[in-house]
Short mmCIF file of C-alpha atoms in Angstrom, two decimals:
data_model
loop_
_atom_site.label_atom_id
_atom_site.label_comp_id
_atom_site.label_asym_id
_atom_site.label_seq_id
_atom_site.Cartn_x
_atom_site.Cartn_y
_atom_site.Cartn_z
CA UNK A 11 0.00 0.00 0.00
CA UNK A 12 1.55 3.26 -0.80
CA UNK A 13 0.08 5.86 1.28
CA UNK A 14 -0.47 8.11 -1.23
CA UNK A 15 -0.51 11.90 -0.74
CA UNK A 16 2.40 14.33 -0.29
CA UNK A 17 0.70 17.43 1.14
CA UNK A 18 1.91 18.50 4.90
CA UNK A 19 0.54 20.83 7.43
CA UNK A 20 2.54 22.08 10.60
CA UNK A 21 2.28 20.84 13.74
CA UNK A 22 1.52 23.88 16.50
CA UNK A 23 -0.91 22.65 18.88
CA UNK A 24 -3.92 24.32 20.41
CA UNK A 25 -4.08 24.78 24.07
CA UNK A 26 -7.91 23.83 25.02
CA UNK A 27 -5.74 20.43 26.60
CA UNK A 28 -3.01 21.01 27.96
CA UNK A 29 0.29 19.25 26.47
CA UNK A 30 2.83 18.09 28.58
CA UNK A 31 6.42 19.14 27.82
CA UNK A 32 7.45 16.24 26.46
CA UNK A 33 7.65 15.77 22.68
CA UNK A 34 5.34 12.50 22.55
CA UNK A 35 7.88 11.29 19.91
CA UNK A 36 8.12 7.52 19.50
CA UNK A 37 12.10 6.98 18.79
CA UNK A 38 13.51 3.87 17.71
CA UNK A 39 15.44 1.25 19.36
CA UNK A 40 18.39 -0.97 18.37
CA UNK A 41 17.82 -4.45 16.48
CA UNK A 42 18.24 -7.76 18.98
CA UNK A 43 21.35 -9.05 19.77
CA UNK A 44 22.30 -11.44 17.18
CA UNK A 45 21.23 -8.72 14.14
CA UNK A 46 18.21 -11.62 13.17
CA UNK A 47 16.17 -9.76 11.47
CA UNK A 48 12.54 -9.26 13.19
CA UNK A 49 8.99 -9.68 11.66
CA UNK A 50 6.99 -6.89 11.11
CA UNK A 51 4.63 -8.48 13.96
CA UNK A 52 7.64 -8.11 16.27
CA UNK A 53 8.82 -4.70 15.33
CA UNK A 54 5.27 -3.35 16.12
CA UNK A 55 4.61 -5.38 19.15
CA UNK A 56 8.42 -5.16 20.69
CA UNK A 57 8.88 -8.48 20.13
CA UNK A 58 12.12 -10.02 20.72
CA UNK A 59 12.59 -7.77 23.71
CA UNK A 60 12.26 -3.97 21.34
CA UNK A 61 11.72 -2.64 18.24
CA UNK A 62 13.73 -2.31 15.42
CA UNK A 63 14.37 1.06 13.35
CA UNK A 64 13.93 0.12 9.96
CA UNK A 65 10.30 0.74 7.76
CA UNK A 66 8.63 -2.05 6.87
CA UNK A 67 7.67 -3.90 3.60
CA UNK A 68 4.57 -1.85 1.88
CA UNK A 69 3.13 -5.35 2.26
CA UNK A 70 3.39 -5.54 5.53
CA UNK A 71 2.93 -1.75 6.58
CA UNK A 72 -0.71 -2.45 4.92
CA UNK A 73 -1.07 -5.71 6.94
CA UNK A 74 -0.14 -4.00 10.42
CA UNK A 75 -2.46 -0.66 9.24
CA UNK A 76 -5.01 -0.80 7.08
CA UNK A 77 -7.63 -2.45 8.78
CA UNK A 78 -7.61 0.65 10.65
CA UNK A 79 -8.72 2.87 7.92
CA UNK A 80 -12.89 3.02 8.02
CA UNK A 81 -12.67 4.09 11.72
CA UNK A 82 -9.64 6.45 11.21
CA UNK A 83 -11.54 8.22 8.38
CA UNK A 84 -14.91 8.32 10.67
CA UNK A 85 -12.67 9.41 13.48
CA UNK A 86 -11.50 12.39 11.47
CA UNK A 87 -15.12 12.76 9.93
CA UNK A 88 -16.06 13.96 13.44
CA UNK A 89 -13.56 15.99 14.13
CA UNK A 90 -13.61 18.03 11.02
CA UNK A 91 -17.54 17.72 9.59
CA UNK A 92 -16.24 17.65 6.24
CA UNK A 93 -16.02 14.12 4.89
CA UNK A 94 -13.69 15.56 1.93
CA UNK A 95 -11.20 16.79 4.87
CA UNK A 96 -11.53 13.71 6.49
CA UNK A 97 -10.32 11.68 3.52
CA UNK A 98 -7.69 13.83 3.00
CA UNK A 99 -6.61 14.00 6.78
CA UNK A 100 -6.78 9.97 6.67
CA UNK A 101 -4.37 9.93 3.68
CA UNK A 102 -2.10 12.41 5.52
CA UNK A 103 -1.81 9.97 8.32
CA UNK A 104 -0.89 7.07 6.70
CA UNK A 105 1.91 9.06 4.95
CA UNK A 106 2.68 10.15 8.09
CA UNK A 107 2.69 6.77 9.84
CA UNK A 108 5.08 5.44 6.69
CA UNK A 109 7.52 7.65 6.45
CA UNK A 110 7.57 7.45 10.39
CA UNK A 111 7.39 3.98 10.75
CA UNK A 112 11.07 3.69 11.86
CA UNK A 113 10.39 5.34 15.05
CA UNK A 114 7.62 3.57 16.10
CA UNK A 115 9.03 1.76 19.33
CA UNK A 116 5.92 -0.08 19.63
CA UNK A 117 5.01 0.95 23.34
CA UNK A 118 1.50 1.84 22.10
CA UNK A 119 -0.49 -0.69 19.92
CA UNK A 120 -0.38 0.50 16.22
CA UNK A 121 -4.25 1.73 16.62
CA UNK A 122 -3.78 3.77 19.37
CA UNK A 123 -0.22 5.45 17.51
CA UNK A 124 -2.91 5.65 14.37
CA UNK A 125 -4.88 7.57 16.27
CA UNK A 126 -2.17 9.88 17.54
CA UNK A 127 -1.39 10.81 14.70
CA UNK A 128 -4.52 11.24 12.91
CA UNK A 129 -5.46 13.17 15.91
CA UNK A 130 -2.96 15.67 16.34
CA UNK A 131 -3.19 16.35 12.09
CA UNK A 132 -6.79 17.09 13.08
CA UNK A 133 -5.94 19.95 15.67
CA UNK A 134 -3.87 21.64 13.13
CA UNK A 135 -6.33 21.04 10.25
CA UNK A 136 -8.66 22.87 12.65
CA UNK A 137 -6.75 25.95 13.96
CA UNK A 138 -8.22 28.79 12.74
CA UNK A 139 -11.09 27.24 11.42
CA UNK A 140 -15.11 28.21 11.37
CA UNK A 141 -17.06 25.52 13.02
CA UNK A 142 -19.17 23.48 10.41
CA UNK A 143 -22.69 23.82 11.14
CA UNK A 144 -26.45 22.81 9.96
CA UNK A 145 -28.71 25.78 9.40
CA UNK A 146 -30.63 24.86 12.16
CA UNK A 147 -27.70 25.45 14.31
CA UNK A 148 -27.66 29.15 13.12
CA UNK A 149 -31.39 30.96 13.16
CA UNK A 150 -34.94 30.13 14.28
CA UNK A 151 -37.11 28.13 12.13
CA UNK A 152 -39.85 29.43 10.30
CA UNK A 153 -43.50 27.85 10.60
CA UNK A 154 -44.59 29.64 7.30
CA UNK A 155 -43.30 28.02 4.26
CA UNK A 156 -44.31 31.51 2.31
CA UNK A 157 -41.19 33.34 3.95
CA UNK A 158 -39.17 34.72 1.64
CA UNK A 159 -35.63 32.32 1.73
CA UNK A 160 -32.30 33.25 2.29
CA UNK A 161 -29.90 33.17 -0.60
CA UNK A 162 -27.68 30.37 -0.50
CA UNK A 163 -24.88 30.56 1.37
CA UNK A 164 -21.80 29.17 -0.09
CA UNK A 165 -19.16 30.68 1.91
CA UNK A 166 -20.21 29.04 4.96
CA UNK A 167 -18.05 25.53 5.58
CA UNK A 168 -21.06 23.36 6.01
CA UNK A 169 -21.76 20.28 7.70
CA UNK A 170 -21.42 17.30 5.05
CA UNK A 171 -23.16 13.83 5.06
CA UNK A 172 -21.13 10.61 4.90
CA UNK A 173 -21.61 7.40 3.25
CA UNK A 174 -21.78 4.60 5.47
CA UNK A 175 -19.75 2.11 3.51
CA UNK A 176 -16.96 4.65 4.24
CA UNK A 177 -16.81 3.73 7.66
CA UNK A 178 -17.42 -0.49 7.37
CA UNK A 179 -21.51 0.18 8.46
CA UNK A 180 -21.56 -2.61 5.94
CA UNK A 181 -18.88 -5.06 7.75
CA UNK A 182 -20.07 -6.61 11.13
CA UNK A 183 -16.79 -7.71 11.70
CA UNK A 184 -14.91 -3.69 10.98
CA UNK A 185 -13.32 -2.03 14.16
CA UNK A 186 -15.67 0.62 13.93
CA UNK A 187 -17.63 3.01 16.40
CA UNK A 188 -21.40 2.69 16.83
CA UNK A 189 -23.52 4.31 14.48
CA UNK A 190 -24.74 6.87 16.64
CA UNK A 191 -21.42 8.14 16.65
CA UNK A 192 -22.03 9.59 13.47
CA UNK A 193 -25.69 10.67 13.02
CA UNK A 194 -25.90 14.46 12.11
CA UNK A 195 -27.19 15.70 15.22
CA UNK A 196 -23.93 14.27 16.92
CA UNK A 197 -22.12 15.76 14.43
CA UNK A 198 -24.04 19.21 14.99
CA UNK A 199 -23.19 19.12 18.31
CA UNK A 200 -19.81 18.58 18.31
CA UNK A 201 -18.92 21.45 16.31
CA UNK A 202 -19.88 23.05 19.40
CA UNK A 203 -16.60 22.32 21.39
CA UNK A 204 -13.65 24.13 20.87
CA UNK A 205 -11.27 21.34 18.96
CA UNK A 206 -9.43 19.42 21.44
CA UNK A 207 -12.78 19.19 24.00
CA UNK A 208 -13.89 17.57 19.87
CA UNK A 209 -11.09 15.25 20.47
CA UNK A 210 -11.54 14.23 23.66
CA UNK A 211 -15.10 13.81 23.84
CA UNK A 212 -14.89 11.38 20.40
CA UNK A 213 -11.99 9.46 21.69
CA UNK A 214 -13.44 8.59 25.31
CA UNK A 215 -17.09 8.72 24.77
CA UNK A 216 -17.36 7.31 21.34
CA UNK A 217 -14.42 5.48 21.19
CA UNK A 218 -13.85 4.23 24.89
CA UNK A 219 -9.98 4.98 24.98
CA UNK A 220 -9.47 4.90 28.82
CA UNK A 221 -8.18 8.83 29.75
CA UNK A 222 -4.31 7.56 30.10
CA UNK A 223 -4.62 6.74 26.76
CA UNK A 224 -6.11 10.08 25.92
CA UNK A 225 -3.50 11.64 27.17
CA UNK A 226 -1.12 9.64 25.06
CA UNK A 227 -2.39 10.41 22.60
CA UNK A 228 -2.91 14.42 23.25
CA UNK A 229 0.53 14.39 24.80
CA UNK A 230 -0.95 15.65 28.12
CA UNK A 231 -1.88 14.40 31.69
CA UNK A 232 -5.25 12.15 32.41
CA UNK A 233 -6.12 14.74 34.74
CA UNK A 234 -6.56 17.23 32.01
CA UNK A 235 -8.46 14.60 29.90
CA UNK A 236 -11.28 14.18 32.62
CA UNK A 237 -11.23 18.33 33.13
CA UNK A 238 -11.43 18.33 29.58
CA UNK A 239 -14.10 15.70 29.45
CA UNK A 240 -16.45 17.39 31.54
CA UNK A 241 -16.11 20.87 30.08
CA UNK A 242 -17.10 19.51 26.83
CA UNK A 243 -20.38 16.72 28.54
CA UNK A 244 -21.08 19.94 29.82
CA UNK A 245 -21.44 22.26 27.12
CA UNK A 246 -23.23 19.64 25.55
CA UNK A 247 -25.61 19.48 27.45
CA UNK A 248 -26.17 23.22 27.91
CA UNK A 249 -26.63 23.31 23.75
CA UNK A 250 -29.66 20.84 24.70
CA UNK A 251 -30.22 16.98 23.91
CA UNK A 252 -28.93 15.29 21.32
CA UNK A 253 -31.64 12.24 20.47
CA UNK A 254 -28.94 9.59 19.47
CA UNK A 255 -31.32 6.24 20.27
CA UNK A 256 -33.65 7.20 17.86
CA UNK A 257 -37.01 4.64 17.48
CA UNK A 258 -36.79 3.53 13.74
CA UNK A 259 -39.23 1.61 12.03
CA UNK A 260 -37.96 -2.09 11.27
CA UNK A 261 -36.67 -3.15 8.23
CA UNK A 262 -39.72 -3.99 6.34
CA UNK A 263 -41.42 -0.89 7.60
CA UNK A 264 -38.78 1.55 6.70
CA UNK A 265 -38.44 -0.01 3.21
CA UNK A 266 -41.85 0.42 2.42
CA UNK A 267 -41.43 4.04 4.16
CA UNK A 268 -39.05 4.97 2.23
CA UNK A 269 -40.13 3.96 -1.01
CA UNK A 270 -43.71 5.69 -0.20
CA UNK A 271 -41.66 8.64 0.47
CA UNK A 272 -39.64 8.35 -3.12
CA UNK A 273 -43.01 8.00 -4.84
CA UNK A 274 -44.45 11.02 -3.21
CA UNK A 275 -41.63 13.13 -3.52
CA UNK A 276 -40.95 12.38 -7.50
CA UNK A 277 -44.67 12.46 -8.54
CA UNK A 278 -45.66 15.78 -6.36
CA UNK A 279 -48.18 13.92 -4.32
CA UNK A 280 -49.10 16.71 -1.57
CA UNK A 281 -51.67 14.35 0.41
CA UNK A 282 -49.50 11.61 0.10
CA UNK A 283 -46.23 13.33 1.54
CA UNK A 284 -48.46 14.65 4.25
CA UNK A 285 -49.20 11.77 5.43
CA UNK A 286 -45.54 10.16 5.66
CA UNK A 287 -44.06 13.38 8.19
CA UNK A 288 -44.38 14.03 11.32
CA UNK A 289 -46.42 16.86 12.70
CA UNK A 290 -43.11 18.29 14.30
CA UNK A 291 -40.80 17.01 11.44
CA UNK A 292 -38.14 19.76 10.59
CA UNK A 293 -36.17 20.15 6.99
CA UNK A 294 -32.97 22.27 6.30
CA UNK A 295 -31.00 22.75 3.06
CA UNK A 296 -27.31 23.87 3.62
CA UNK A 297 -26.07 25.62 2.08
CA UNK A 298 -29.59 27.67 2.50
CA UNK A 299 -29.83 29.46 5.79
CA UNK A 300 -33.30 29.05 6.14
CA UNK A 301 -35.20 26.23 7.39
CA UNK A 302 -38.53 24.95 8.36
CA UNK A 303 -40.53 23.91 11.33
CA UNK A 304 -43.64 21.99 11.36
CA UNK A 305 -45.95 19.64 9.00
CA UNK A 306 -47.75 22.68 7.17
CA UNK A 307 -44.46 24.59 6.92
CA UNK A 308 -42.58 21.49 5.70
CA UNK A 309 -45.00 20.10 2.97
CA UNK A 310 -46.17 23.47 2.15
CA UNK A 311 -42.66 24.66 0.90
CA UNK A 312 -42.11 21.29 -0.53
CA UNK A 313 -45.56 21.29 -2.86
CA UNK A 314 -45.33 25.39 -3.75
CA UNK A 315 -41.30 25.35 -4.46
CA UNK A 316 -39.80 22.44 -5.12
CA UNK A 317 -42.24 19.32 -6.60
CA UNK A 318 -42.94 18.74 -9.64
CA UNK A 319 -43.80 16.04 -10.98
CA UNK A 320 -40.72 13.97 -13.44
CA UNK A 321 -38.34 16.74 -12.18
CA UNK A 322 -36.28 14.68 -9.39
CA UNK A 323 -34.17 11.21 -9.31
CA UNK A 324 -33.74 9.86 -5.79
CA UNK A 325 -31.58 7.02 -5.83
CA UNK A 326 -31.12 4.93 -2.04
CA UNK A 327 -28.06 5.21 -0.11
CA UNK A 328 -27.03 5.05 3.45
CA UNK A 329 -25.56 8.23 5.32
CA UNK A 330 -24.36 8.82 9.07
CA UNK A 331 -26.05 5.46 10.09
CA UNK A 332 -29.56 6.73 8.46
CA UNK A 333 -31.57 6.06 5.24
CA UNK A 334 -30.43 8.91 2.82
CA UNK A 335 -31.00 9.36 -1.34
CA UNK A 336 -28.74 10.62 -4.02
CA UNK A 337 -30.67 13.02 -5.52
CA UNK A 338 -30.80 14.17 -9.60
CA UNK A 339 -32.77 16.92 -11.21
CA UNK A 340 -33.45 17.08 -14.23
CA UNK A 341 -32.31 19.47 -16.57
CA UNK A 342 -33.48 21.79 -19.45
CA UNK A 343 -31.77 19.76 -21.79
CA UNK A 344 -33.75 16.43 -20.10
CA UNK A 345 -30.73 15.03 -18.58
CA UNK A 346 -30.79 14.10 -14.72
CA UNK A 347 -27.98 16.14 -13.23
CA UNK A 348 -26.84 15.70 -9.30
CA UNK A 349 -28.23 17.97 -7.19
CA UNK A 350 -27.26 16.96 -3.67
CA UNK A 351 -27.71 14.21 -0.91
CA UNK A 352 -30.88 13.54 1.13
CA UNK A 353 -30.61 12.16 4.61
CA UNK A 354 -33.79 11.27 6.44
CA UNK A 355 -34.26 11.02 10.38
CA UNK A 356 -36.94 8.17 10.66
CA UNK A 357 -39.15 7.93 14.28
CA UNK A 358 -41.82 5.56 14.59
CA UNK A 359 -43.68 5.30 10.74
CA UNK A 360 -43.15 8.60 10.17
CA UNK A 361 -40.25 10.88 8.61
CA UNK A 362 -38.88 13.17 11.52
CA UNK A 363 -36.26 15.15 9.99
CA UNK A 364 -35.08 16.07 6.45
CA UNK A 365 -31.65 17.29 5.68
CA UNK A 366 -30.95 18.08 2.39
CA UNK A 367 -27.69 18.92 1.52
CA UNK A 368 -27.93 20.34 -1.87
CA UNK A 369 -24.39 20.36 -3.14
CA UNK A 370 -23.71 18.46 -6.23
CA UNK A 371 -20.14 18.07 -4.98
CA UNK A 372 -21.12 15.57 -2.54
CA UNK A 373 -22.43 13.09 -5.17
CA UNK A 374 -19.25 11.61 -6.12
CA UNK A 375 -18.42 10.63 -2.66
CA UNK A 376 -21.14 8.10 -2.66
CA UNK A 377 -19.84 6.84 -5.84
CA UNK A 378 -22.67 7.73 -8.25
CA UNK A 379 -21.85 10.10 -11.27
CA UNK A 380 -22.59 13.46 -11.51
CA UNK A 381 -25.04 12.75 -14.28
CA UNK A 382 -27.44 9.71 -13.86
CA UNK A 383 -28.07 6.78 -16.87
CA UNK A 384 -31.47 7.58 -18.73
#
């Protein structure tokens, strides 16, 4: 496996943790007496009583690592809100991991090292950075879907949707964090914290690391990893709850759900869409500011602005651990174009939450084209 990109960022630290003095450098060790020349199992684990300084085989770097990928890449998903970033953050580790291989003692396991780096390349991604949020997370709703709307917004880093298959949702057997982890109102939430309360929150609420090995991995104390901890539970929790458990309809209900909803939304069935929301159900269309509160205001805005009947393509996916659509429109020259992503929050038989990210750019990420087969 060749890790694959060549861009670098620095490496200042924030101070939201604090770091410890030391460097939280790995350096390398001396080969075994005898100069036998170790596996790469032994190099990583200290085998043969330490680690050897030499990089390993591609072939084997890809053995030790790779495996680690979908939950590295959701790791960085959270931190960042951009799943673009996140790729490219991902990437940036494994380079990172390669060309640093060599001074990997082994006193951590390689996940935990992973995550050190991938971390820390986080923190830096993020200084200076605007927060990534959801309309919703900006204004009131409106209840009247004859409001005039906001212009779209395009200079605002939004909040992006995911594919699950990015993050092994599809493998039982992945190392990856519950789905919850990743649903957008998690997501919304986090972008909340200042960055390193981000990290530490993910990495000991979501991902269970114990707080020594937070503070590994942070290059700080555990003592600053709980302080840290409970600044960020509690900001949380000021912002207001976060429904994570949500009640979703089983499998046979949500297909049928779902495909109720399709048919509705591509054939401009009012009385039909009506039925399948919630009175309280809520949509919002980054990178539009406004959004909409409410049955009447929901449907309303839907059936006077955007249905009509042959115009949209909705094609099923799965984002942040929820049902979602690719979505086409068709264009003045009859070709269905992308348009954006779709991700539904499902309660009960009814839809709950709409969040329609209309940005064509997101299309390819879920591997679909940018214009859709006849």
């Amino acid at each position: 496996m060749s890790p694959g990109i060549e861009r670098h960022r620095g490496t200042e630290r924030s101070s939201d943790v604090e770091p410890t003095s030391g460097t939280g450098r790995m350096s390398g060790t001396e080969r075994p007496a005898g100069g036998e020349r170790m596996s790469a199992t032994e190099r990583v684990s200290g085998g043969v009583g330490a680690a050897a300084v030499e990089r390993p085989s591609e072939r084997e770097f890809a053995g030790l690592t790779e495996r680690f990928r979908p939950e590295l890449l959701a790791h960085c998903y959270r931190m960042l809100g951009s799943i673009h970033d996140a790729e490219d953050l991902v990437q940036e580790t494994y380079l990172r991991a390669w060309r640093g291989f060599g001074g990997f003692e082994g006193r951590a396991s390689v996940r935990n090292w992973l995550y050190k780096i991938a971390t820390m390349a986080c923190l830096t991604a993020l200084e200076g950075r605007a927060r990534r949020p959801l309309p919703s997370g900006l204004g009131a709703p409106e209840d009247d879907h004859r409001v005039a709307v906001a212009a779209r917004e395009p200079t605002v880093p939004w909040l992006q949707p995911a594919p699950d298959a990015l993050f092994g949702f599809d493998d039982p057997a992945a190392i990856v964090a519950d789905r919850t982890g990743v649903r957008l109102a998690f997501l919304a939430a986090l972008q909340l914290l200042p960055a390193r309360q981000r990290a530490v929150l993910t990495l000991r609420d979501v991902l269970a690391f114990r707080s020594a090995e937070v503070a590994a991995i942070l290059d700080t104390t555990p003592t600053a990893v709980d302080s840290a901890l409970r600044r960020a539970r509690s900001r949380l929790a000021q912002a207001g709850p976060v429904q994570t458990d949500l009640a979703e309809p089983d499998e046979r209900m949500q297909r049928r759900l779902l495909d109720d909803y399709v048919t509705a939304f591509t054939t401009a069935d009012h009385a039909a869409l009506v039925a399948l929301l919630r009175a309280d159900v809520e949509m919002e269309m980054p990178p539009t500011p406004t959004w909409f509160t409410g049955r009447d205001a929901v449907a309303g805005f839907l059936t006077a602005r955007i249905l009509s009947r042959g115009l949209w393509r909705m094609l099923p996916v799965r984002a942040n651990g929820q049902p979602a659509f690719v979505v086409y429109k068709r264009s003045a020259e009859g070709r269905y174009e992308a348009y954006g992503i779709q991700v539904l929050t499902l309660i009960g038989s009814r839809v709950a939450r709409i969040t329609a990210f209309n940005d064509p750019a997101l299309v390819p990420a879920f591997g679909f084209p940018v214009v859709a087969e006849a």
